[in-house]
Rosetta silent file (secondary structure, phi, psi, omega in degrees, C-alpha in Angstrom):
SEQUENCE: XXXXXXXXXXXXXXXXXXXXXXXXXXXXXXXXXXXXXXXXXXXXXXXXXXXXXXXXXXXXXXXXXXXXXXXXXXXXXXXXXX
SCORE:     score description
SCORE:     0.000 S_00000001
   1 L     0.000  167.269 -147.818  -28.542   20.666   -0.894 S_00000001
   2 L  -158.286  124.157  170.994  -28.587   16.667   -0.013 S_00000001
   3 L   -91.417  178.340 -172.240  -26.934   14.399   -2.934 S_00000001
   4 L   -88.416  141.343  158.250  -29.019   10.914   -3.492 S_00000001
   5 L   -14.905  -71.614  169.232  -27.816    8.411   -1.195 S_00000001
   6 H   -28.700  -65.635 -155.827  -26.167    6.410   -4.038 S_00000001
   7 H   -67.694   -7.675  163.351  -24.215    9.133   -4.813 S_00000001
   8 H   -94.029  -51.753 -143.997  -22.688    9.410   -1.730 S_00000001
   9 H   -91.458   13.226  158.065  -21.873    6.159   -1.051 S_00000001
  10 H   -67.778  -59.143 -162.566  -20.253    6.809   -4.406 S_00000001
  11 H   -56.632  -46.760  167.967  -18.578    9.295   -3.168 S_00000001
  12 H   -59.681  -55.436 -174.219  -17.165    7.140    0.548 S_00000001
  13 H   -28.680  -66.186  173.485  -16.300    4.848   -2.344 S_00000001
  14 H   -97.154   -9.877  153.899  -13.704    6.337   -4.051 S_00000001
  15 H   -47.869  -68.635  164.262  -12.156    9.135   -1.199 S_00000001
  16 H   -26.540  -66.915 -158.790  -11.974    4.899    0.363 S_00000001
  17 H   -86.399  -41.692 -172.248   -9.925    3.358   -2.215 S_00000001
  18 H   -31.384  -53.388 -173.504   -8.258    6.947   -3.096 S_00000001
  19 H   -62.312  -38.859 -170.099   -6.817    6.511    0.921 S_00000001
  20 H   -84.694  -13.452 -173.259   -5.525    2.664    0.598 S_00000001
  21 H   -72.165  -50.630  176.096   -4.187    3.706   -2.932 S_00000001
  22 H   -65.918  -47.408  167.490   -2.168    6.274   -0.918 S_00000001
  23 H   -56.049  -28.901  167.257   -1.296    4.057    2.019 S_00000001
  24 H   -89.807  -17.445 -177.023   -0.164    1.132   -0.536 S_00000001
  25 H   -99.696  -45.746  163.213    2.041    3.571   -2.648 S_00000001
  26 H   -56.035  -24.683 -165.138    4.080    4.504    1.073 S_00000001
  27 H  -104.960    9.567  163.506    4.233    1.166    2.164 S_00000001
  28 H   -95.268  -20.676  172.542    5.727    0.359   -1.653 S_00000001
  29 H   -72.493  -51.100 -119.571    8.120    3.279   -0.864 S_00000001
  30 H  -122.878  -28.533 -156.147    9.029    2.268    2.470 S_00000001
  31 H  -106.716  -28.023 -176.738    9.304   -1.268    1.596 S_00000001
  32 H   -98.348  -10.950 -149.734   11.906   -0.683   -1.417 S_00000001
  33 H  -104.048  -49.670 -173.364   13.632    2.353    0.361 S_00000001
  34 L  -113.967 -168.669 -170.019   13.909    1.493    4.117 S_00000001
  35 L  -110.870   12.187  178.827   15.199   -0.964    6.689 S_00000001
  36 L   -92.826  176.206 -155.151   12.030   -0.990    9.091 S_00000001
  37 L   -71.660 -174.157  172.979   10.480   -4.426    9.658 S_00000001
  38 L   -67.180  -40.849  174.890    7.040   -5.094    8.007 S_00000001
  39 L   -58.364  -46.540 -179.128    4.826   -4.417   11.185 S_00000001
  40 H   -85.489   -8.593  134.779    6.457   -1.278   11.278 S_00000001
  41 H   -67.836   -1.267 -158.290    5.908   -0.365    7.847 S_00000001
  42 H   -80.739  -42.747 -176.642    2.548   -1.526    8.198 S_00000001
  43 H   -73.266  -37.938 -177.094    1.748    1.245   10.999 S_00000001
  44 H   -62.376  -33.560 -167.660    3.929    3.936    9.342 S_00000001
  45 L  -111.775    5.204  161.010    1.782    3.605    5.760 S_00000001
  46 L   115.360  -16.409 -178.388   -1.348    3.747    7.733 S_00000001
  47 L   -82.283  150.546  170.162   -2.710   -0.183    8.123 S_00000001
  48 L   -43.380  -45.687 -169.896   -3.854   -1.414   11.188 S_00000001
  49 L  -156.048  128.835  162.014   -2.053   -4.209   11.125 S_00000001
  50 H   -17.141  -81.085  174.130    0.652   -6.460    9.265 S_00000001
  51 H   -19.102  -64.400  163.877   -2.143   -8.687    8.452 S_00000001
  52 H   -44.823  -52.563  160.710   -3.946   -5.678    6.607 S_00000001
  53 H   -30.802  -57.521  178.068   -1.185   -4.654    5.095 S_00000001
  54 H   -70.545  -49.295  169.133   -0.450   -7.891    3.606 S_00000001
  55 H   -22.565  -62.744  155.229   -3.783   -8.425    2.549 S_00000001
  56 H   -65.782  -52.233  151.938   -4.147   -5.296    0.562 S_00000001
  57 H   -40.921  -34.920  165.637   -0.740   -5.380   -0.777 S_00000001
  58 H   -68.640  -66.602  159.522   -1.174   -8.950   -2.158 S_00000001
  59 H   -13.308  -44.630 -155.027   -5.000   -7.671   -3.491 S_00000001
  60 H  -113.746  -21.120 -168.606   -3.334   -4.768   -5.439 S_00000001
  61 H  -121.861   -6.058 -174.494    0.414   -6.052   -6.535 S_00000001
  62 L    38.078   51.501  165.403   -0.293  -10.129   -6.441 S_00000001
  63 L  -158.071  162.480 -176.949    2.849  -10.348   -4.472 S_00000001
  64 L  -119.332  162.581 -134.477    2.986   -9.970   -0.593 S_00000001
  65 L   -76.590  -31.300 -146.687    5.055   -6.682    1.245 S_00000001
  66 L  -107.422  -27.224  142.511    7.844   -9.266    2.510 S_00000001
  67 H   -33.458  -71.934 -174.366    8.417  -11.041   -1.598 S_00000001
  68 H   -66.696  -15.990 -179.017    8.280   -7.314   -3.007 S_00000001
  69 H   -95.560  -48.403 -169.337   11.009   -5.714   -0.861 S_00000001
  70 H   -64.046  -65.816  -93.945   13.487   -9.207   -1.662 S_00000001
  71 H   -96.919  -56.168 -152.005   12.406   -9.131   -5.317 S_00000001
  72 H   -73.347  -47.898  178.230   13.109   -5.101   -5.285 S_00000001
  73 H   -43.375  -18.232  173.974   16.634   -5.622   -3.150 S_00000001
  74 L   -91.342   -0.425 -153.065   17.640   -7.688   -5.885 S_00000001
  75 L  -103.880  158.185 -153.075   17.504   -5.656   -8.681 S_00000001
  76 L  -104.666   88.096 -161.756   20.813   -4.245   -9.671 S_00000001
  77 L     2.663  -44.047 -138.033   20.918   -0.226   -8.267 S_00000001
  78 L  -113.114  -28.224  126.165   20.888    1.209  -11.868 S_00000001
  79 L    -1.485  -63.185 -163.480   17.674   -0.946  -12.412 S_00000001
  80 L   -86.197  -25.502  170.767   15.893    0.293   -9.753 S_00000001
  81 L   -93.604   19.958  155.650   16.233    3.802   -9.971 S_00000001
  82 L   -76.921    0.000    0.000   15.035    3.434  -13.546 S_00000001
């Protein structure tokens, strides 16, 4: 059985963003949690590259991965694990 074209390229469609959804929720973990630099969150959550990374992080949170880690670091511990 053979789906319509469309419907696959429905299908790469979301399994696509489903993967950067996943890859952007580690590198939001990683980014409030640990001490590695950016490149090496960037490889660790699955991006290519820092560049990528930022790109797509800025795209989805309209802040970039280096902003969102001070912004989280600032927040007062009983804050953040709310």
């Amino acid at each position: 059985m053979q789906f319509h074209p469309a419907c696959q390229e429905g299908d790469r469609n979301h399994l696509t963003q489903r993967r950067l959804n996943q890859r952007l929720a580690t590198a939001q973990r990683l980014l409030e949690t640990g001490s590695c630099s950016i490149g090496r969150i960037a490889e660790m959550a699955g991006f290519g590259s820092t560049v990528s990374l930022r790109q797509h992080f800025t795209r989805a949170f309209s802040i970039s991965p280096a902003s969102y880690r001070r912004q989280f670091r600032k927040k007062p511990a009983a804050l953040a694990a709310w």
